[in-house]
Amino acid sequence: MPETPAGALVQGAVRLLRRVAGLLLAALLALVLVSVVARYLFATSFLGADELAIWLHVALIALGAPLVSGSALAMKLDSLTGRLPPAARRVADLLADAVVVHAGLVLAFGSMAAIALIGGTSPSLGLPEWVRYAFMLFAGGMTAVAAAVQATAQRGARHALLAVATGIASYTAASLLLAEPVGAPSLVASLVALAALAIGAPTAHALILGASLAIPFGSLLPEPAIVQNAVSGVSGFLLLAIPFFLLAGGFLTAGGLAHQFVRLAAALVGHWRGGIAQTTLLTSVFFSGASGSSIANAAFGAKVMVPALMARGYSPPQAAAIVAATSLLDNIIPPSIAFLMLATAVTNLSVGSLMVCGFFAGLVLAAALAIALHLTARDAATPSARATGKQRLLALRDALPALGLACVVVLGIRFGVVTTTEAAAVAALYALVVCCAMRSITPRGILRVLEDAAVETAAIGLLIAASAPFTFLLAVDQVGDWATQWLAGFGSNPVMFMLISNLLLLLAGMALDTGAGILLFGPLLIPVAAAMGIDPVHYGVILVINLMIGGLTPPVGMLVFVSAGLTGVSADSVFRACNPLLLALIAATALLATGAVLWPLL
């Protein structure tokens, strides 16, 4: 950010919002942990604690929303605009900034209208129900302001003025104009959202824009209803597990515990062919059991494993590709934030069952990657000497505190000792206590982890909120029924359905962020799979895997962009280097899909 008054203003506001969001997350964690202790040790509960936690979660998302659009968490499809000539790129940037302004205005004015319409008080908290919508009023207003200030600091006042004017004009058109109603307003919303994504607008803001511009074409969701759906979409207690899992992974990395995974993995597989690549893979498997965030794993691997891979003869693009591909496992092997989002989108799915199924699916994917890494090992990537039994035991001993985190989460959820949200909160506390006991993290480091997790929570939460009205439009237009009828045209053959839907999801993963894909396609395809006789849990895992593979394919390829950006190489070269690993993952997915089809017949 240049040293200008606007740049200084942006930096100061970002620091303040990050600090307050981090402290709010700490309060949310404390509230849930106190509730857990009261329930399990004293057989009592605090009236309204769960609802208060939900309201704090909504407030956290609203507080962090202005930080999302200008950060790496915006989930932008900018690989297309990056290929445009300079003049066209400037126009695309202007329109993308206008999309953010428009979305902010929808949230702000939609919240004002909702506040005026909604009455009553919360039965357990005794607070007016409109308070939750006031959070979104702040989020929308500050998002529009932040977009204008950031545009001024990055591209100048003229660009910012044009972007704001364009955003206001499109918002006014959506609010006042009436067009000829169409049979499926969700189609208008989808086309608008795709166009916004193509010019590099953030995914969440593109979805809000689509829902807004569908209003003149007969949409049943006016602005207040858009906001109401958005708030309802993030008002589930289960979603609180997301920030807590992010915290656990953050403490694991900041406290140095993740490095113990590397030592243990190297002791176990470092002597294999391509030993350093196999070590990277096994480290990701271990990390997956504690984090649940593929992006966090990719960032850790890019900083720690890429230099080691390069030192053993792998080129920078190959090293970044290995880190990106192995990081995919974090959202498959439990705990998985992707499965939490899927259980939210399709409410009849059990999180525990998804995680058990995801564990075995993750092992299959890891085996496929291990074979691919063995076959593509570099000649210079000579294996390390085989570790002795004593060295392995020492590495296991040092890694036990970090491995204990996975046990707390998986066993606690699987055996019903705690709920998913409670397990996530306990995992975050466990990681913090272990780091403090080992004196491997400072108070400043703790605050930094809280702030990072709070902003990541806001990014994911804003995406879920924006997807809720979009999903409602799809349901009203009976897109799910249309999809069922279309697929039925190929016969009620589960094999054909699995083949077509896998291809569809792979293509969708190339253009959509994984979270958006889960929230949009989960409610559409899982009921169809169940009607075809396929276990919905098994299909849900395959759906997530297909969309996660999109993290390795252009143009979105979030995992590739993270590893490439931190490694300092071009994303295009990393995409090319991912091809052998992609083939292994697709082959493993085909095997899992075949198993899902055959399972009911066994």
PDB file of N, CA, C and O in Angstrom, residues 349-358 537 541:
ATOM      1  N   LEU A 349     -27.786 -34.433   6.501  1.00  0.00           N
ATOM      2  CA  LEU A 349     -26.527 -35.167   6.512  1.00  0.00           C
ATOM      3  C   LEU A 349     -25.878 -35.080   7.883  1.00  0.00           C
ATOM      4  O   LEU A 349     -25.815 -34.012   8.485  1.00  0.00           O
ATOM      5  N   SER A 350     -25.369 -36.201   8.372  1.00  0.00           N
ATOM      6  CA  SER A 350     -24.692 -36.250   9.662  1.00  0.00           C
ATOM      7  C   SER A 350     -23.234 -35.851   9.497  1.00  0.00           C
ATOM      8  O   SER A 350     -22.514 -36.415   8.659  1.00  0.00           O
ATOM      9  N   VAL A 351     -22.797 -34.886  10.297  1.00  0.00           N
ATOM     10  CA  VAL A 351     -21.391 -34.463  10.232  1.00  0.00           C
ATOM     11  C   VAL A 351     -20.476 -35.615  10.615  1.00  0.00           C
ATOM     12  O   VAL A 351     -19.437 -35.853   9.989  1.00  0.00           O
ATOM     13  N   GLY A 352     -20.862 -36.371  11.653  1.00  0.00           N
ATOM     14  CA  GLY A 352     -20.042 -37.498  12.080  1.00  0.00           C
ATOM     15  C   GLY A 352     -19.879 -38.533  10.986  1.00  0.00           C
ATOM     16  O   GLY A 352     -18.773 -39.044  10.744  1.00  0.00           O
ATOM     17  N   SER A 353     -20.967 -38.857  10.285  1.00  0.00           N
ATOM     18  CA  SER A 353     -20.894 -39.837   9.195  1.00  0.00           C
ATOM     19  C   SER A 353     -20.053 -39.318   8.034  1.00  0.00           C
ATOM     20  O   SER A 353     -19.285 -40.069   7.417  1.00  0.00           O
ATOM     21  N   LEU A 354     -20.195 -38.030   7.727  1.00  0.00           N
ATOM     22  CA  LEU A 354     -19.375 -37.437   6.667  1.00  0.00           C
ATOM     23  C   LEU A 354     -17.892 -37.537   7.011  1.00  0.00           C
ATOM     24  O   LEU A 354     -17.057 -37.838   6.143  1.00  0.00           O
ATOM     25  N   MET A 355     -17.562 -37.297   8.275  1.00  0.00           N
ATOM     26  CA  MET A 355     -16.152 -37.311   8.665  1.00  0.00           C
ATOM     27  C   MET A 355     -15.582 -38.721   8.652  1.00  0.00           C
ATOM     28  O   MET A 355     -14.431 -38.929   8.248  1.00  0.00           O
ATOM     29  N   VAL A 356     -16.366 -39.711   9.077  1.00  0.00           N
ATOM     30  CA  VAL A 356     -15.886 -41.093   9.020  1.00  0.00           C
ATOM     31  C   VAL A 356     -15.655 -41.512   7.570  1.00  0.00           C
ATOM     32  O   VAL A 356     -14.612 -42.077   7.228  1.00  0.00           O
ATOM     33  N   CYS A 357     -16.615 -41.210   6.713  1.00  0.00           N
ATOM     34  CA  CYS A 357     -16.475 -41.539   5.295  1.00  0.00           C
ATOM     35  C   CYS A 357     -15.322 -40.754   4.664  1.00  0.00           C
ATOM     36  O   CYS A 357     -14.563 -41.286   3.852  1.00  0.00           O
ATOM     37  N   GLY A 358     -15.180 -39.486   5.067  1.00  0.00           N
ATOM     38  CA  GLY A 358     -14.095 -38.670   4.545  1.00  0.00           C
ATOM     39  C   GLY A 358     -12.732 -39.176   4.952  1.00  0.00           C
ATOM     40  O   GLY A 358     -11.748 -39.048   4.201  1.00  0.00           O
ATOM     41  N   VAL A 537     -24.489 -39.657   2.064  1.00  0.00           N
ATOM     42  CA  VAL A 537     -23.223 -39.320   2.728  1.00  0.00           C
ATOM     43  C   VAL A 537     -22.052 -39.639   1.812  1.00  0.00           C
ATOM     44  O   VAL A 537     -21.119 -38.839   1.653  1.00  0.00           O
ATOM     45  N   VAL A 541     -19.385 -36.844   0.094  1.00  0.00           N
ATOM     46  CA  VAL A 541     -17.915 -36.854   0.142  1.00  0.00           C
ATOM     47  C   VAL A 541     -17.338 -36.740  -1.264  1.00  0.00           C
ATOM     48  O   VAL A 541     -16.378 -35.989  -1.502  1.00  0.00           O
TER      49      VAL A 541
END
